CSV table of C-alpha atoms and ligand atoms in Angstrom, one decimal:
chain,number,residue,atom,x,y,z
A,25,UNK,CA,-11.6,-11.2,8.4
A,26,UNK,CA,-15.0,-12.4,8.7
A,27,UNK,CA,-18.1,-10.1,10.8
A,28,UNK,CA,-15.9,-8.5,13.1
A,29,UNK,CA,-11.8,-8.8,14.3
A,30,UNK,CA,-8.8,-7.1,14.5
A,31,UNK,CA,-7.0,-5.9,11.4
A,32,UNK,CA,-4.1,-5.4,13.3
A,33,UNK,CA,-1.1,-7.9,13.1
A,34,UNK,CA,0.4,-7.5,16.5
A,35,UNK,CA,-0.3,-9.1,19.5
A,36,UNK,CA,0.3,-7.1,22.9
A,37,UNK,CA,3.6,-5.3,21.2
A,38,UNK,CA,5.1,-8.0,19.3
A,39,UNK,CA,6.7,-6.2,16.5
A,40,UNK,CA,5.0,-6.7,13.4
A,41,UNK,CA,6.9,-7.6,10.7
A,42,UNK,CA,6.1,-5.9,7.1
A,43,UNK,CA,6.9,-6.8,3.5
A,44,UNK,CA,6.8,-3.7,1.1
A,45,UNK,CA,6.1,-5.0,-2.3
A,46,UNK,CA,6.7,-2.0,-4.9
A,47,UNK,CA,7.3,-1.9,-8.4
A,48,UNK,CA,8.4,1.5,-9.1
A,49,UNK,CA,10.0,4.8,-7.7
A,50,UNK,CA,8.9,3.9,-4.2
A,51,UNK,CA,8.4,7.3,-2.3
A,52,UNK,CA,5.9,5.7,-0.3
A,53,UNK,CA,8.4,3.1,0.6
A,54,UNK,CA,11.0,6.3,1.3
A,55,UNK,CA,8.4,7.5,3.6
A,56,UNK,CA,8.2,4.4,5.3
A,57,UNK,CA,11.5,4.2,5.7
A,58,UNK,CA,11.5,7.9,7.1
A,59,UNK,CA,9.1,7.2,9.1
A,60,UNK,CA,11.0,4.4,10.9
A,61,UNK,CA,14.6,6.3,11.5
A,62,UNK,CA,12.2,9.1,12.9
A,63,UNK,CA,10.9,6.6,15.4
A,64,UNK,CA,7.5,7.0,14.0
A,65,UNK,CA,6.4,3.0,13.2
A,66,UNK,CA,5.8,2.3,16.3
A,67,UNK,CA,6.3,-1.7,16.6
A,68,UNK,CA,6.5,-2.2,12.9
A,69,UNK,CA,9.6,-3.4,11.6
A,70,UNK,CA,9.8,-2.9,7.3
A,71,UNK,CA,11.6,-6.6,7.1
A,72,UNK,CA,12.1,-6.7,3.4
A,73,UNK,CA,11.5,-5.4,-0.1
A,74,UNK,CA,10.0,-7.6,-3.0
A,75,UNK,CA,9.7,-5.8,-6.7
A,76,UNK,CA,8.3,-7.5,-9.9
A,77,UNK,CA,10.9,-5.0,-11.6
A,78,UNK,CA,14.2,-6.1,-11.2
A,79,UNK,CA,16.0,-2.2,-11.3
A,80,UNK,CA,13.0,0.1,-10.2
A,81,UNK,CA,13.9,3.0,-7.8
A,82,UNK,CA,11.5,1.5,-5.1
A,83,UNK,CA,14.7,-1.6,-4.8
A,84,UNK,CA,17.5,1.1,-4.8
A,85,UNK,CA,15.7,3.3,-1.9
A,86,UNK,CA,15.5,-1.0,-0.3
A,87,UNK,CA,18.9,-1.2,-0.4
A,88,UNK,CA,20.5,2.2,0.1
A,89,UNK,CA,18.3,1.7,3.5
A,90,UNK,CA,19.8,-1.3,4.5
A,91,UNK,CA,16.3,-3.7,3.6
A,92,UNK,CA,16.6,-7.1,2.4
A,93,UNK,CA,15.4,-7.4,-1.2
A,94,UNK,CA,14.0,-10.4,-3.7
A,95,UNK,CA,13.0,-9.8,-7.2
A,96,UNK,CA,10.2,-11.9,-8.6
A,97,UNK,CA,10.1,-11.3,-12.0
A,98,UNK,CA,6.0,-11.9,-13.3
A,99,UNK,CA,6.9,-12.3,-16.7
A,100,UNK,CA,8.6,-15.7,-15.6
A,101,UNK,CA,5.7,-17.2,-14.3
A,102,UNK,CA,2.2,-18.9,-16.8
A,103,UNK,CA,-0.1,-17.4,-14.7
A,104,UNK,CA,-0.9,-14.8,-11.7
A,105,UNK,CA,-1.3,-17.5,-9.3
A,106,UNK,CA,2.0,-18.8,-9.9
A,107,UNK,CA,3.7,-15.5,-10.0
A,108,UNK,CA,1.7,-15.1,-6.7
A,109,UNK,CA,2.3,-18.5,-5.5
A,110,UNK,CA,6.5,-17.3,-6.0
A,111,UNK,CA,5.8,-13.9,-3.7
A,112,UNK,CA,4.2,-15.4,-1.0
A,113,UNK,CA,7.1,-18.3,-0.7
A,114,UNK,CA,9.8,-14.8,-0.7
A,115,UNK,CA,7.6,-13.2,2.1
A,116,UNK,CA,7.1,-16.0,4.0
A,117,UNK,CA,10.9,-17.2,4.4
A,118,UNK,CA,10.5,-13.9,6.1
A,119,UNK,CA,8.4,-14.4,8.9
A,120,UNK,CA,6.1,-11.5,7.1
A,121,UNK,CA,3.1,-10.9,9.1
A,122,UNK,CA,1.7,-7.4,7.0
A,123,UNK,CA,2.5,-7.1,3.6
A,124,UNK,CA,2.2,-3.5,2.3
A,125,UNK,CA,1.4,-2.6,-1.6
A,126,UNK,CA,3.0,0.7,-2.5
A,127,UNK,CA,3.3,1.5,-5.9
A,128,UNK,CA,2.8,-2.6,-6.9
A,129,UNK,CA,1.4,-3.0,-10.0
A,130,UNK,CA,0.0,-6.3,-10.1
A,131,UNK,CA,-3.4,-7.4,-9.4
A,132,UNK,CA,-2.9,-9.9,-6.9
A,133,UNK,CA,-4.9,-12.9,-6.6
A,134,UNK,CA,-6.5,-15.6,-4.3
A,135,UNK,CA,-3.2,-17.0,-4.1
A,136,UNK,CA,-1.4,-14.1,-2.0
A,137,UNK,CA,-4.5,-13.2,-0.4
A,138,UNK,CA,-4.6,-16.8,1.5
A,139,UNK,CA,-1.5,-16.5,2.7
A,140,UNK,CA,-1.9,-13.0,4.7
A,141,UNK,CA,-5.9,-12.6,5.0
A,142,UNK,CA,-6.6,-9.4,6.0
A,143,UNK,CA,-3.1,-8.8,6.0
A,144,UNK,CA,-2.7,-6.7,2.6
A,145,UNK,CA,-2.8,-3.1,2.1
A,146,UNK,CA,-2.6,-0.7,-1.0
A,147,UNK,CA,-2.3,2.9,-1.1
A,148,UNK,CA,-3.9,4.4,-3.6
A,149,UNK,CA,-4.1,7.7,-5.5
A,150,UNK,CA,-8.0,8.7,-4.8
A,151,UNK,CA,-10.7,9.0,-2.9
A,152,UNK,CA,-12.0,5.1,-3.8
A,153,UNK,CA,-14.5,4.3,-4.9
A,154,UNK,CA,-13.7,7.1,-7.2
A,155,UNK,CA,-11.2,6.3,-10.1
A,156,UNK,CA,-10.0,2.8,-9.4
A,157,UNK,CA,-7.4,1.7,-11.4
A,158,UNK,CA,-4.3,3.3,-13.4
A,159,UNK,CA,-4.1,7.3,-13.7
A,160,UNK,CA,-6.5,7.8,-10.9
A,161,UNK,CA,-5.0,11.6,-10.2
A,162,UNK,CA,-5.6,12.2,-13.8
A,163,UNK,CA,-8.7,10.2,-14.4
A,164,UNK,CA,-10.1,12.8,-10.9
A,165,UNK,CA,-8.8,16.3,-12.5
A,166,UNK,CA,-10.0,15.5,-16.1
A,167,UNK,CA,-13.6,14.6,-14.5
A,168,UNK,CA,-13.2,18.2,-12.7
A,169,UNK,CA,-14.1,17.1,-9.3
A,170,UNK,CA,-13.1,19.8,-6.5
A,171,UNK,CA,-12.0,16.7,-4.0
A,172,UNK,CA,-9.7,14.1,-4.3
A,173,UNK,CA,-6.9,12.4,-2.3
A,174,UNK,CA,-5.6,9.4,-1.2
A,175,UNK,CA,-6.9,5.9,0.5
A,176,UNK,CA,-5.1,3.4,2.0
A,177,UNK,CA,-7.5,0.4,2.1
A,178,UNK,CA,-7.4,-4.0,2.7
A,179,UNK,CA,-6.8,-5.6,-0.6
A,180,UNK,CA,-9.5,-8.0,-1.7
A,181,UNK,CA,-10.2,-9.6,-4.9
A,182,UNK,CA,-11.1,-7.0,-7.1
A,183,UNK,CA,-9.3,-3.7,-8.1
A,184,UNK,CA,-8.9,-1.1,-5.4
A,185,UNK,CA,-12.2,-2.1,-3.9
A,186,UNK,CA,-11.2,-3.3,-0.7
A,187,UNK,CA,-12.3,-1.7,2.9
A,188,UNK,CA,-10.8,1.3,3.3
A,189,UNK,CA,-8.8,2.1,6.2
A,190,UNK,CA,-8.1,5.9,6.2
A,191,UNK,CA,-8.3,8.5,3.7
A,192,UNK,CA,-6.8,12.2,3.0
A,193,UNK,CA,-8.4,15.0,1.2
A,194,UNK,CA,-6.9,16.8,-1.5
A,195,UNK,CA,-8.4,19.5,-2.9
A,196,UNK,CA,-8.3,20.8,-6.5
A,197,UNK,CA,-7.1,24.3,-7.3
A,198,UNK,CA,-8.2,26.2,-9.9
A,199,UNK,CA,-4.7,26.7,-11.1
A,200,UNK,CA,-4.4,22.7,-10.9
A,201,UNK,CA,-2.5,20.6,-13.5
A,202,UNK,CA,-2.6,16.8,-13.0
A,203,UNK,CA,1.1,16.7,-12.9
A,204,UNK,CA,0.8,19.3,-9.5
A,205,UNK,CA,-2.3,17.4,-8.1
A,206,UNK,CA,-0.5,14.0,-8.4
A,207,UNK,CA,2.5,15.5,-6.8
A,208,UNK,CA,0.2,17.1,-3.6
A,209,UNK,CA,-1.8,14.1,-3.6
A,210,UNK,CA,1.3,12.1,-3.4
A,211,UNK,CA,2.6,14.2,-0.3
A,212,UNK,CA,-0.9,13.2,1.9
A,213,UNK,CA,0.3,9.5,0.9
A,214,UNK,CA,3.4,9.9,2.3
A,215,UNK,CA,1.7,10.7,5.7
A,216,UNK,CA,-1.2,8.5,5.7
A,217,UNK,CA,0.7,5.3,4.9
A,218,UNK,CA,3.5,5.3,7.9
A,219,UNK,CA,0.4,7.0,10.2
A,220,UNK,CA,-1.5,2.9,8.7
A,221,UNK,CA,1.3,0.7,9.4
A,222,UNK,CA,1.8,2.5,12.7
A,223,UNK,CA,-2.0,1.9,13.7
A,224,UNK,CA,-2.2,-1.6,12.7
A,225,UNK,CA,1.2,-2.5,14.1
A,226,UNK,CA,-0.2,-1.1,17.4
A,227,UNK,CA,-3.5,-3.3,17.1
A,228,UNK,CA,-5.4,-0.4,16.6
A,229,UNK,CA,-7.3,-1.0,13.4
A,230,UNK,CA,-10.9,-2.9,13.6
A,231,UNK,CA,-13.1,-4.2,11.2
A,232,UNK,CA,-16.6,-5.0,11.0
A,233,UNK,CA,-17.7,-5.9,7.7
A,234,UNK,CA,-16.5,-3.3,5.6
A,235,UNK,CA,-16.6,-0.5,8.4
A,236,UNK,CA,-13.1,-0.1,9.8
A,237,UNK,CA,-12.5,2.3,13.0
A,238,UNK,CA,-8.5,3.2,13.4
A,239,UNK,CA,-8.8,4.1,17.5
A,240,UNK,CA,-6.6,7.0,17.8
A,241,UNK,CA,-2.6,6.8,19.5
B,319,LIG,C1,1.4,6.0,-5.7
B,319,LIG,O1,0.7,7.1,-6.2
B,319,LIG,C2,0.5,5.0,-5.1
B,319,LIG,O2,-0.6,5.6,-4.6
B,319,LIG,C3,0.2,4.2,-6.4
B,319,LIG,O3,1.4,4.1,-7.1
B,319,LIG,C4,2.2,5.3,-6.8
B,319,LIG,C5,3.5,4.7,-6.3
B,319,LIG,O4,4.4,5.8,-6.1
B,319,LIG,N1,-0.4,2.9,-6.0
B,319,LIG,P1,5.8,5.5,-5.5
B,319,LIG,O5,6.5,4.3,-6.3
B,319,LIG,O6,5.6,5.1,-4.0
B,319,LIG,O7,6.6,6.7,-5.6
């Protein structure tokens, strides 16, 4: 997007249609999926499910849902761009207007991010910029802050440095190991990513620069 826009995907209640790419157990998929036979998506529909690991949980939760599915598998591709260049050809044969990160661990590249500007999100597990990267819940209670959480931001180039959409505090108990922080912090991701797609599907995410407003429902 460039000094100011809409980050939202749906014009005047058009349904928006989202690709979940996920490369893992996919709770946040599941509580996407939740959130959609609760009625809670608003006029997002999830369209499909693309995994770079062919077998991962996030592909069973696709298919025991009813979701389409592809598997791109990135160790058959030379480079990013072409493993990229592969995605965006799987989303696109699917009229994907969002594509939502959840659990996808793959640095995207310029490639993908052409094809949907401003039209990729990540959840992630902190409070960016803190503890970017892999192991963020662990990277957070080793460091000993009292604070973390969860952010669910645009993806640009660069790792989890995106503008951030919406984030959820999770505090640290004193009791805390990073196995039970991972899991709580997991549980506020569960909640803010649904509560994103819903927002953006209903046009109500700006941007300006990297300052983005979510107007309330
Ligand atoms: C989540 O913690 C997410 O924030 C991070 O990867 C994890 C994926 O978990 N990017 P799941 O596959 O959704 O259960």
């Amino acid at each position: 997007m460039s000094a100011a826009g809409s980050g939202g995907a749906a014009p005047s209640g058009a349904p928006l249609r989202v690709g979940v790419l996920a490369s893992g157990g996919g709770t946040n998929l599941q509580a996407l999926i939740d959130a959609r036979d609760a009625g809670a998506l608003g006029p997002a529909r999830l369209v499909v499910v693309g995994s770079n690991v062919a077998g991962c949980g996030a592909l069973d939760r696709a298919r025991a849902a009813g979701l389409d599915t592809f598997v791109v598998e990135h160790r058959g591709h030379a480079t990013r761009e072409a493993f990229d260049r592969a995605l965006v050809a799987e989303l696109r044969a699917r009229q994907v207007d969002l594509v939502v990160l959840a659990g996808f661990m793959r640095i995207v590249t310029a490639e993908l991010l052409g094809a949907f500007p401003d039209r990729i999100v990540n959840i992630h597990p902190s409070l960016l910029p803190a503890f970017p990267g892999v192991h963020s819940q662990k990277q957070a209670f080793d460091y000993g802050v009292k604070m973390t959480g969860c952010t669910v931001h645009f993806v640009e180039l660069g790792v989890d440095s995106g503008p951030i959409i919406a984030q959820a505090v999770v505090p640290v108990l004193e009791d805390d190991d990073a196995e039970r922080l991972r899991l709580r912090i997991l549980a506020e991701e569960h909640k803010l990513l649904p509560a994103v797609v819903r927002a953006l599907a209903e046009g109500r995410v700006s941007r300006e620069g990297r300052r983005v407003r979510v107007a309330k429902d």
